[in-house]
mmCIF file of C-alpha atoms in Angstrom:
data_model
loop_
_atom_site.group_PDB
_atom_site.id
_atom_site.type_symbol
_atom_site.label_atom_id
_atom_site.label_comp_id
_atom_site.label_asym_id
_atom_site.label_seq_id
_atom_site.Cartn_x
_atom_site.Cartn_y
_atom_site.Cartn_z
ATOM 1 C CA UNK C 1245 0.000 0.000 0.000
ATOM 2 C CA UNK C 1246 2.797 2.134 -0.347
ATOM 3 C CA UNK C 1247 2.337 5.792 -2.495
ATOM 4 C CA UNK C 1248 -1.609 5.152 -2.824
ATOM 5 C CA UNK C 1249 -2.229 7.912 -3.685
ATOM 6 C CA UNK C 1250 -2.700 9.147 -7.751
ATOM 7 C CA UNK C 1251 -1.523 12.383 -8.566
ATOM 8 C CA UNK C 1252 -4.345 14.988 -10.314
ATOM 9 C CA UNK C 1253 -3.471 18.269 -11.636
ATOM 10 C CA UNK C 1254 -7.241 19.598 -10.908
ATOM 11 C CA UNK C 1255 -8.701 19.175 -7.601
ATOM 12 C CA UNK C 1256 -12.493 19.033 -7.739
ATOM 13 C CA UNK C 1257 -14.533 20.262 -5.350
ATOM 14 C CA UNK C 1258 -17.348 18.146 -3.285
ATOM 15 C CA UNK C 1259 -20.259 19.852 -1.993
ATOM 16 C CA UNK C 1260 -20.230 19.372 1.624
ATOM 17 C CA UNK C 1261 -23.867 17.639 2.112
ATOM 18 C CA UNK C 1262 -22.842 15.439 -0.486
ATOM 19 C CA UNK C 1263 -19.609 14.234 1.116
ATOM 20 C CA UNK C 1264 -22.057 13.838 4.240
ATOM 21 C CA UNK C 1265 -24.295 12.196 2.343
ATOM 22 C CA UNK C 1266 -21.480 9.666 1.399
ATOM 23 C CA UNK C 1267 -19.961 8.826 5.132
ATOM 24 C CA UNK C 1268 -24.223 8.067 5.758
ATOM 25 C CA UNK C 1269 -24.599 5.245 2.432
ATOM 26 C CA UNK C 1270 -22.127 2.276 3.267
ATOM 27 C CA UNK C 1271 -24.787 0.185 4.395
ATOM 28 C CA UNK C 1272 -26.807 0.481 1.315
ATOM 29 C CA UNK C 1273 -23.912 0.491 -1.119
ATOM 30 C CA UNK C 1274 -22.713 -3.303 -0.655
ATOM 31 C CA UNK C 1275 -23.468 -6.626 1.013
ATOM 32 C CA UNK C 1276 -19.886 -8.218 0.432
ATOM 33 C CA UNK C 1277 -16.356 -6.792 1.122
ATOM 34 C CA UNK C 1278 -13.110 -8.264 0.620
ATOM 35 C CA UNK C 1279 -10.558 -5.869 1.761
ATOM 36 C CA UNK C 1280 -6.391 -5.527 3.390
ATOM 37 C CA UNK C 1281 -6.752 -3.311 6.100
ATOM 38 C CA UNK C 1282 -3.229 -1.177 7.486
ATOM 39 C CA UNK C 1283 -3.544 0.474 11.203
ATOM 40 C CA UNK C 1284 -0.981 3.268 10.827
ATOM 41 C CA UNK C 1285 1.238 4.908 13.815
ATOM 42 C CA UNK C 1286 3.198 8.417 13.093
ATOM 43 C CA UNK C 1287 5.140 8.655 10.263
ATOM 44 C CA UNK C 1288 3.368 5.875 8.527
ATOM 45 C CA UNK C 1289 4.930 2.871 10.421
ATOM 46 C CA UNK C 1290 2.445 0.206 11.032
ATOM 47 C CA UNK C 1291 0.896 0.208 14.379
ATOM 48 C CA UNK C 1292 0.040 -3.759 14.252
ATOM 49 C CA UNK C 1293 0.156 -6.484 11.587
ATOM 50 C CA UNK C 1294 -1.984 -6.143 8.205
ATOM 51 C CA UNK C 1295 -5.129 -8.439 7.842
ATOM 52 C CA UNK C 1296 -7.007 -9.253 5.076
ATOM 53 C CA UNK C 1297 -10.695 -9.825 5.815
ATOM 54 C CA UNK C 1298 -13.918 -11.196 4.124
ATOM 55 C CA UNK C 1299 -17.015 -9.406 5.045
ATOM 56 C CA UNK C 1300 -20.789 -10.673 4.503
ATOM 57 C CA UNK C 1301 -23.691 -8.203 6.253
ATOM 58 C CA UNK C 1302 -25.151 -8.258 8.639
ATOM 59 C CA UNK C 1303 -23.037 -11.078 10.830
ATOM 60 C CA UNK C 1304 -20.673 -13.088 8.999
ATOM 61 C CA UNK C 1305 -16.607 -12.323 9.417
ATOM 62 C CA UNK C 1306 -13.133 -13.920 8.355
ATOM 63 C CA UNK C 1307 -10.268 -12.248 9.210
ATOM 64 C CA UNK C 1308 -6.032 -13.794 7.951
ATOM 65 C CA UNK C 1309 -2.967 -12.251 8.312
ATOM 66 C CA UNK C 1310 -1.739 -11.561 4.632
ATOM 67 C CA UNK C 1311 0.446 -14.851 4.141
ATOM 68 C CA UNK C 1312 -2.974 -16.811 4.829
ATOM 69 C CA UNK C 1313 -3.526 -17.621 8.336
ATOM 70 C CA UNK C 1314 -6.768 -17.544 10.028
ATOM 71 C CA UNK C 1315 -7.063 -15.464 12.710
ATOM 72 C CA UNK C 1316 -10.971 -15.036 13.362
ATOM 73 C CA UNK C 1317 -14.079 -16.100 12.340
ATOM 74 C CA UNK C 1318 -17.805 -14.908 12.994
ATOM 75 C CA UNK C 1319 -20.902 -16.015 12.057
ATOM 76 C CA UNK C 1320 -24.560 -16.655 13.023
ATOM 77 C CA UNK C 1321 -24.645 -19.784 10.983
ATOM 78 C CA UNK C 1322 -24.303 -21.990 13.697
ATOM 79 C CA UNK C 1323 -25.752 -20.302 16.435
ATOM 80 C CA UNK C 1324 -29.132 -20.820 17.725
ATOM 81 C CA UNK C 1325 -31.946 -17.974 17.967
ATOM 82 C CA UNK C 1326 -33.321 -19.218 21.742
ATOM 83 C CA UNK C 1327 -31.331 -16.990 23.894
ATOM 84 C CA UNK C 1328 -32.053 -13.709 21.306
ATOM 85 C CA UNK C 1329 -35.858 -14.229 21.465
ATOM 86 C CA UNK C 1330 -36.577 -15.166 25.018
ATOM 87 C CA UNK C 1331 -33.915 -11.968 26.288
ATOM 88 C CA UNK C 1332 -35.037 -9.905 23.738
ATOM 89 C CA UNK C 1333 -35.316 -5.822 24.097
ATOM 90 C CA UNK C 1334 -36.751 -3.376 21.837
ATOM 91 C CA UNK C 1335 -33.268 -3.249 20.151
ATOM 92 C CA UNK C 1336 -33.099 -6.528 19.384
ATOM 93 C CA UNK C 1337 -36.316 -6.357 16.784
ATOM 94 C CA UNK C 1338 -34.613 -3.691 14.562
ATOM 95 C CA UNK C 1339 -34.047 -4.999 11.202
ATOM 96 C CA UNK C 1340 -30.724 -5.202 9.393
ATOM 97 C CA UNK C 1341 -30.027 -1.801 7.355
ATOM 98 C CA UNK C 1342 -30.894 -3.697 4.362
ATOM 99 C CA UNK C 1343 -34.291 -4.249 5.029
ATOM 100 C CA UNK C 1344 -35.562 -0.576 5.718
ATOM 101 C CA UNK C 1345 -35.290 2.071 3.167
ATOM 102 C CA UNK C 1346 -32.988 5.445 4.054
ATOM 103 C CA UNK C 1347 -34.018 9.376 2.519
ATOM 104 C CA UNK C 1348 -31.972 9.136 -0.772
ATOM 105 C CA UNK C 1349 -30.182 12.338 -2.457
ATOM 106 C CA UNK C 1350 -31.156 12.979 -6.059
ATOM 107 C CA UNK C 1351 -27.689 11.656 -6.656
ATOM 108 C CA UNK C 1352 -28.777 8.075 -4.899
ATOM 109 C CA UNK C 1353 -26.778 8.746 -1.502
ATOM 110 C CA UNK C 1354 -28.172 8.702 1.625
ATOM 111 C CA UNK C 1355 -29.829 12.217 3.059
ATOM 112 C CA UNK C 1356 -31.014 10.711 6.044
ATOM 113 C CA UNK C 1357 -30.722 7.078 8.011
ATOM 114 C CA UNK C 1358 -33.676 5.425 9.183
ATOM 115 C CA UNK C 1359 -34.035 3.777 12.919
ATOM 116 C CA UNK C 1360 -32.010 0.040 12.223
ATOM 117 C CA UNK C 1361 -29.654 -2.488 13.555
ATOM 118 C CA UNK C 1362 -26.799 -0.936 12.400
ATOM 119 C CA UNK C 1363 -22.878 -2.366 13.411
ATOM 120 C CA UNK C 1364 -20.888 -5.221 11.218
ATOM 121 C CA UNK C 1365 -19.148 -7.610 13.190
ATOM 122 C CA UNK C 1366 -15.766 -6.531 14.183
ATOM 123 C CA UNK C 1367 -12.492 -7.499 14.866
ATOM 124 C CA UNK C 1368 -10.404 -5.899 17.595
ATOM 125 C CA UNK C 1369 -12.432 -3.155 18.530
ATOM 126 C CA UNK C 1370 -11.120 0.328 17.708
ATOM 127 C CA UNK C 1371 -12.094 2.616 14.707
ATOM 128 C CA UNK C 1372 -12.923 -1.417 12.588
ATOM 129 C CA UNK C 1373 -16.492 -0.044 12.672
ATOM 130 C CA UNK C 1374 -16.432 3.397 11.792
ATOM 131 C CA UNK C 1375 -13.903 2.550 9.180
ATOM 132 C CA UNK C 1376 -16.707 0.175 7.355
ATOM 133 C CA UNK C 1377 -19.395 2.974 8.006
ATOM 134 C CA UNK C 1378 -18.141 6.449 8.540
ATOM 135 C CA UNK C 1379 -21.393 8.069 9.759
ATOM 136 C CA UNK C 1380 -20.008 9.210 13.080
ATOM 137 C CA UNK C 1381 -18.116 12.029 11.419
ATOM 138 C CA UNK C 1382 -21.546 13.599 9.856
ATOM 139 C CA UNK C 1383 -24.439 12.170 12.242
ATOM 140 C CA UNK C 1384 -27.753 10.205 10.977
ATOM 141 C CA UNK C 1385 -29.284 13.268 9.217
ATOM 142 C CA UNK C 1386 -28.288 17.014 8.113
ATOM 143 C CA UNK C 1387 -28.693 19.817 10.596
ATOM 144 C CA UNK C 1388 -30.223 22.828 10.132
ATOM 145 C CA UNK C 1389 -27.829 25.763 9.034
ATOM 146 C CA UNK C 1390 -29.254 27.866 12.319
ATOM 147 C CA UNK C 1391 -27.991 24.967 14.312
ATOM 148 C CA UNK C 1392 -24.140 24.516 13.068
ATOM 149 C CA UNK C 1393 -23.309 23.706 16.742
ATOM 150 C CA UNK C 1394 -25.511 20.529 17.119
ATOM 151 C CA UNK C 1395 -23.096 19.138 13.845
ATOM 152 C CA UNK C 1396 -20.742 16.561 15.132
ATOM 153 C CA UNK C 1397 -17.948 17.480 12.621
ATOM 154 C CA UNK C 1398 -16.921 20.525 10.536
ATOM 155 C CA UNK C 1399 -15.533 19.482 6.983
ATOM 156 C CA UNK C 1400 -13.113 21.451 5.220
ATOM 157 C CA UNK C 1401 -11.289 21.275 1.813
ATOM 158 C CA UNK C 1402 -13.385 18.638 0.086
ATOM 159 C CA UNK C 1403 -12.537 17.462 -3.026
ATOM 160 C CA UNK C 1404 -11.923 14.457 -5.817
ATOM 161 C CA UNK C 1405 -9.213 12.070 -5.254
ATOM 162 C CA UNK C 1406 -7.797 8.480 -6.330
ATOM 163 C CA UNK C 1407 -7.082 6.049 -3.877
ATOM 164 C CA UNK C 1408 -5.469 2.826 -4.363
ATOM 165 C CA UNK C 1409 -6.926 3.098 -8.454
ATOM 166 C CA UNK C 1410 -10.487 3.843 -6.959
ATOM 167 C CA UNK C 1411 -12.109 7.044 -7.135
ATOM 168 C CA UNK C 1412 -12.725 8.801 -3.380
ATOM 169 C CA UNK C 1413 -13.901 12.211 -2.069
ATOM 170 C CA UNK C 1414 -11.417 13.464 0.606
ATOM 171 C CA UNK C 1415 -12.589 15.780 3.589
ATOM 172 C CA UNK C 1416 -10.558 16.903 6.924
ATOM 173 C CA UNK C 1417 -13.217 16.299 9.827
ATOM 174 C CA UNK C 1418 -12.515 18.843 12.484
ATOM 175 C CA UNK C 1419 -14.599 16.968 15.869
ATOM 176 C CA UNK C 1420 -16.914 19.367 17.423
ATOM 177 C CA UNK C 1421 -18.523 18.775 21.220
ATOM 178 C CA UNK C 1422 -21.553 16.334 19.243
ATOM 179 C CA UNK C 1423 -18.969 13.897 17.662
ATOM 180 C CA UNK C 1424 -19.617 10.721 18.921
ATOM 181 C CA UNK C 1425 -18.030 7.723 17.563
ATOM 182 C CA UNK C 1426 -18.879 4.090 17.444
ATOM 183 C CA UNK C 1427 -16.421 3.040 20.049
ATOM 184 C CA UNK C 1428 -15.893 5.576 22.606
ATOM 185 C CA UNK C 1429 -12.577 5.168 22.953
ATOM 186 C CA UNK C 1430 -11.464 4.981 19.656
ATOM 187 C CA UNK C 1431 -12.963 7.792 17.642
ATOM 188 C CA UNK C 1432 -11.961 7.955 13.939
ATOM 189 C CA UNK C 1433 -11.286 11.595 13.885
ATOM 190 C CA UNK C 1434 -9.513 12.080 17.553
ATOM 191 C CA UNK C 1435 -8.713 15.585 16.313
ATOM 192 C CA UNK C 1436 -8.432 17.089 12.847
ATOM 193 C CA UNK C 1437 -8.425 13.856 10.609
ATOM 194 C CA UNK C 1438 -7.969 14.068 7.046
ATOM 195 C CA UNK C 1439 -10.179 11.150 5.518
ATOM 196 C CA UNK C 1440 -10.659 9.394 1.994
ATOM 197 C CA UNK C 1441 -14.277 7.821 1.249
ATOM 198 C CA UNK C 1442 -14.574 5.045 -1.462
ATOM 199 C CA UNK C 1443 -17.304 6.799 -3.650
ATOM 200 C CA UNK C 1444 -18.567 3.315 -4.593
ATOM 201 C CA UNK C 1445 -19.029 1.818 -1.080
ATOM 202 C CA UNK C 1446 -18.956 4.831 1.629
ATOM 203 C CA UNK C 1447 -16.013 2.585 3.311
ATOM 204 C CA UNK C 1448 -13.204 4.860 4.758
ATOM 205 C CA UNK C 1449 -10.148 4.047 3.123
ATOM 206 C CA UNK C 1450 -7.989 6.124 4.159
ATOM 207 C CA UNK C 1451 -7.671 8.581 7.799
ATOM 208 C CA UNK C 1452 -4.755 10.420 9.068
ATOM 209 C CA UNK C 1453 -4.713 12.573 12.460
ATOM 210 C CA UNK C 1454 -3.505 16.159 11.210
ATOM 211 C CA UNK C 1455 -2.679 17.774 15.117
ATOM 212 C CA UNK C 1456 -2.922 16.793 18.525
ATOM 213 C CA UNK C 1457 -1.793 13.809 20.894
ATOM 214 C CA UNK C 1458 -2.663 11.554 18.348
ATOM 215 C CA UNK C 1459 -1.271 13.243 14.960
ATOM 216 C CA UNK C 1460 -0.108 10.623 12.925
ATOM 217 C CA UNK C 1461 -1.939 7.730 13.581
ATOM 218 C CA UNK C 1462 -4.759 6.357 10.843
ATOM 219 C CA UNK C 1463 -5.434 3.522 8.692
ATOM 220 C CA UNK C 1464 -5.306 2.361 5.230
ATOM 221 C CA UNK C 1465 -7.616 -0.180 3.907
ATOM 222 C CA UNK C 1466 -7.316 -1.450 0.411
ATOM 223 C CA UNK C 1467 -10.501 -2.661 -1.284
ATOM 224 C CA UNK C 1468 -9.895 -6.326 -3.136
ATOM 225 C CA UNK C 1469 -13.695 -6.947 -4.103
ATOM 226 C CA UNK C 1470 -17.415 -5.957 -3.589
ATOM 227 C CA UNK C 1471 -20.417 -8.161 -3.480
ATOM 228 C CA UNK C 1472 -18.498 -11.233 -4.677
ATOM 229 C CA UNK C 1473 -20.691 -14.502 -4.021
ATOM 230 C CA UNK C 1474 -19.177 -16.205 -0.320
ATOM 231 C CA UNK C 1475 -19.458 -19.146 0.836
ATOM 232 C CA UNK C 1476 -20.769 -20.464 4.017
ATOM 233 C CA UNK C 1477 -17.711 -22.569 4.555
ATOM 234 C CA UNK C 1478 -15.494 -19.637 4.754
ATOM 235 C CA UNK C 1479 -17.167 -18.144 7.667
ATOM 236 C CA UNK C 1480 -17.135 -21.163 9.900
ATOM 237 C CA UNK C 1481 -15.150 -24.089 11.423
ATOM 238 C CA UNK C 1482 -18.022 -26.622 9.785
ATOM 239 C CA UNK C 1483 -16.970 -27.829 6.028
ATOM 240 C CA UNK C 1484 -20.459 -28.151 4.152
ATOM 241 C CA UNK C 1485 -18.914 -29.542 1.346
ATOM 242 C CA UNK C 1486 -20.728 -27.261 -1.138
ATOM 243 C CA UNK C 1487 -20.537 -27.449 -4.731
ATOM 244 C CA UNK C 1488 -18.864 -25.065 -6.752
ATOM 245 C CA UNK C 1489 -21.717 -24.552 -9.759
ATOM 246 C CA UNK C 1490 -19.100 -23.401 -11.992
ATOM 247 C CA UNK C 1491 -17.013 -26.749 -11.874
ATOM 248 C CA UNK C 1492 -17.964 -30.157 -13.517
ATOM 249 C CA UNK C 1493 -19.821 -32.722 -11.372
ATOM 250 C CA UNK C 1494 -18.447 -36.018 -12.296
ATOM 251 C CA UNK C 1495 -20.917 -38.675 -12.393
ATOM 252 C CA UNK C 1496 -19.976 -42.206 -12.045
ATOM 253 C CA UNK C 1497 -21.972 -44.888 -13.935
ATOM 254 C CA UNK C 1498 -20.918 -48.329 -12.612
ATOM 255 C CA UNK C 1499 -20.096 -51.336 -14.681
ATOM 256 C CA UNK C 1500 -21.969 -54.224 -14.937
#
């Protein structure tokens, strides 16, 4: 992942609802992610090992180190419903993001989020979730101009970019008082973050802390495929056997 980034004469400007809209559409925008993701410490030495991870909404999670060893797995294949139904909590009903329809921009991002069960399954904590879905830096829904201090962010110099050959919109996300990230402790934009968002999937592929005690640290997150068709078996410790449709089944006749 080394020099990402593609050099552009022009720098085009990005309205700043529409980057907001952006950071608010990763849920809609794929169901399937295969990505290498890079935690970064100050002057971009890595702050722990790479991983390369298969994603499939809303539960399922497999997560190697780069040469090809398994590190985690999630899923809700196996798992049995009991315990979710008989403890259940209003929470617990909402559906997956999928299932309930978002305010869409004339441009077919997301204006405003609707009321869901929102969170892909993670691994390690940290900014892994607001990394996959960047909303924290904008909030669910615009805010009025006469209330610019309920905004959780203010975004400055927005414009075009290439990441990694994929086309992103690039913002610096200055935290305001409202900011308030997925994981507490682990905010994506500690302080004045400069950020890169996939136009294609609303993933964050790219932060870096401008100032402050944290200056320095990020992430990079290169994106191998979207909505590919996954297996079951690569999600758990059970081999299903499945067929492959695109290979030949043989099929024995005996002799005789």
């Amino acid at each position: 992942m080394s020099a990402p980034w593609d050099s552009r004469p022009a720098r085009v400007t990005v309205p700043a609802n529409q980057f907001a809209a952006l950071c608010r559409s990763s849920p809609w925008r794929w169901d399937t992610l295969q990505f290498s993701l890079y935690w970064m410490e100050r002057d971009d030495q890595p702050a722990a090992l790479p991983v390369r991870a298969w994603l499939r909404r809303p539960t399922d999670l497999r997560v190697e180190t780069l040469q090809g060893k398994l590190l985690y797995t999630a899923t809700s294949l196996e798992k049995s419903r009991d315990d979710f139904y008989v403890a259940a909590t209003p929470k617990s009903w909402l559906l997956p993001p999928a299932l309930v329809t978002p305010v869409y921009t004339d441009e077919g991002l997301v204006w405003r989020r609707p009321e869901a069960a929102y969170g892909d399954p993670m691994f390690g904590g940290g900014r892994w979730q607001a990394v996959l879905d960047p909303v924290e830096c904008v909030g669910p829904a615009p805010i009025p101009n006469n209330l610019p201090e309920q905004r959780p962010s203010n975004l400055t110099d927005m414009v075009e970019g290439r990441f990694a050959n994929r086309k992103v919109w690039l913002a610096t996300v200055n935290p305001r008082t409202r900011y308030r990230p997925f994981t507490p402790e682990h905010p994506l934009a500690p302080g004045p973050t400069r950020i890169a968002v996939d136009t294609a999937t609303g993933v964050c592929v790219y932060s870096k802390v401008l100032d402050g005690p944290f200056a320095g640290q990020g992430h990079k997150l290169g994106i191998e495929a979207v909505d590919d068709y996954l297996l079951d078996d690569l999600f758990t410790d059970m081999d299903f056997n499945l067929t492959d449709v695109s290979d030949h089944v043989p099929w024995p006749i005996p002799l005789g």
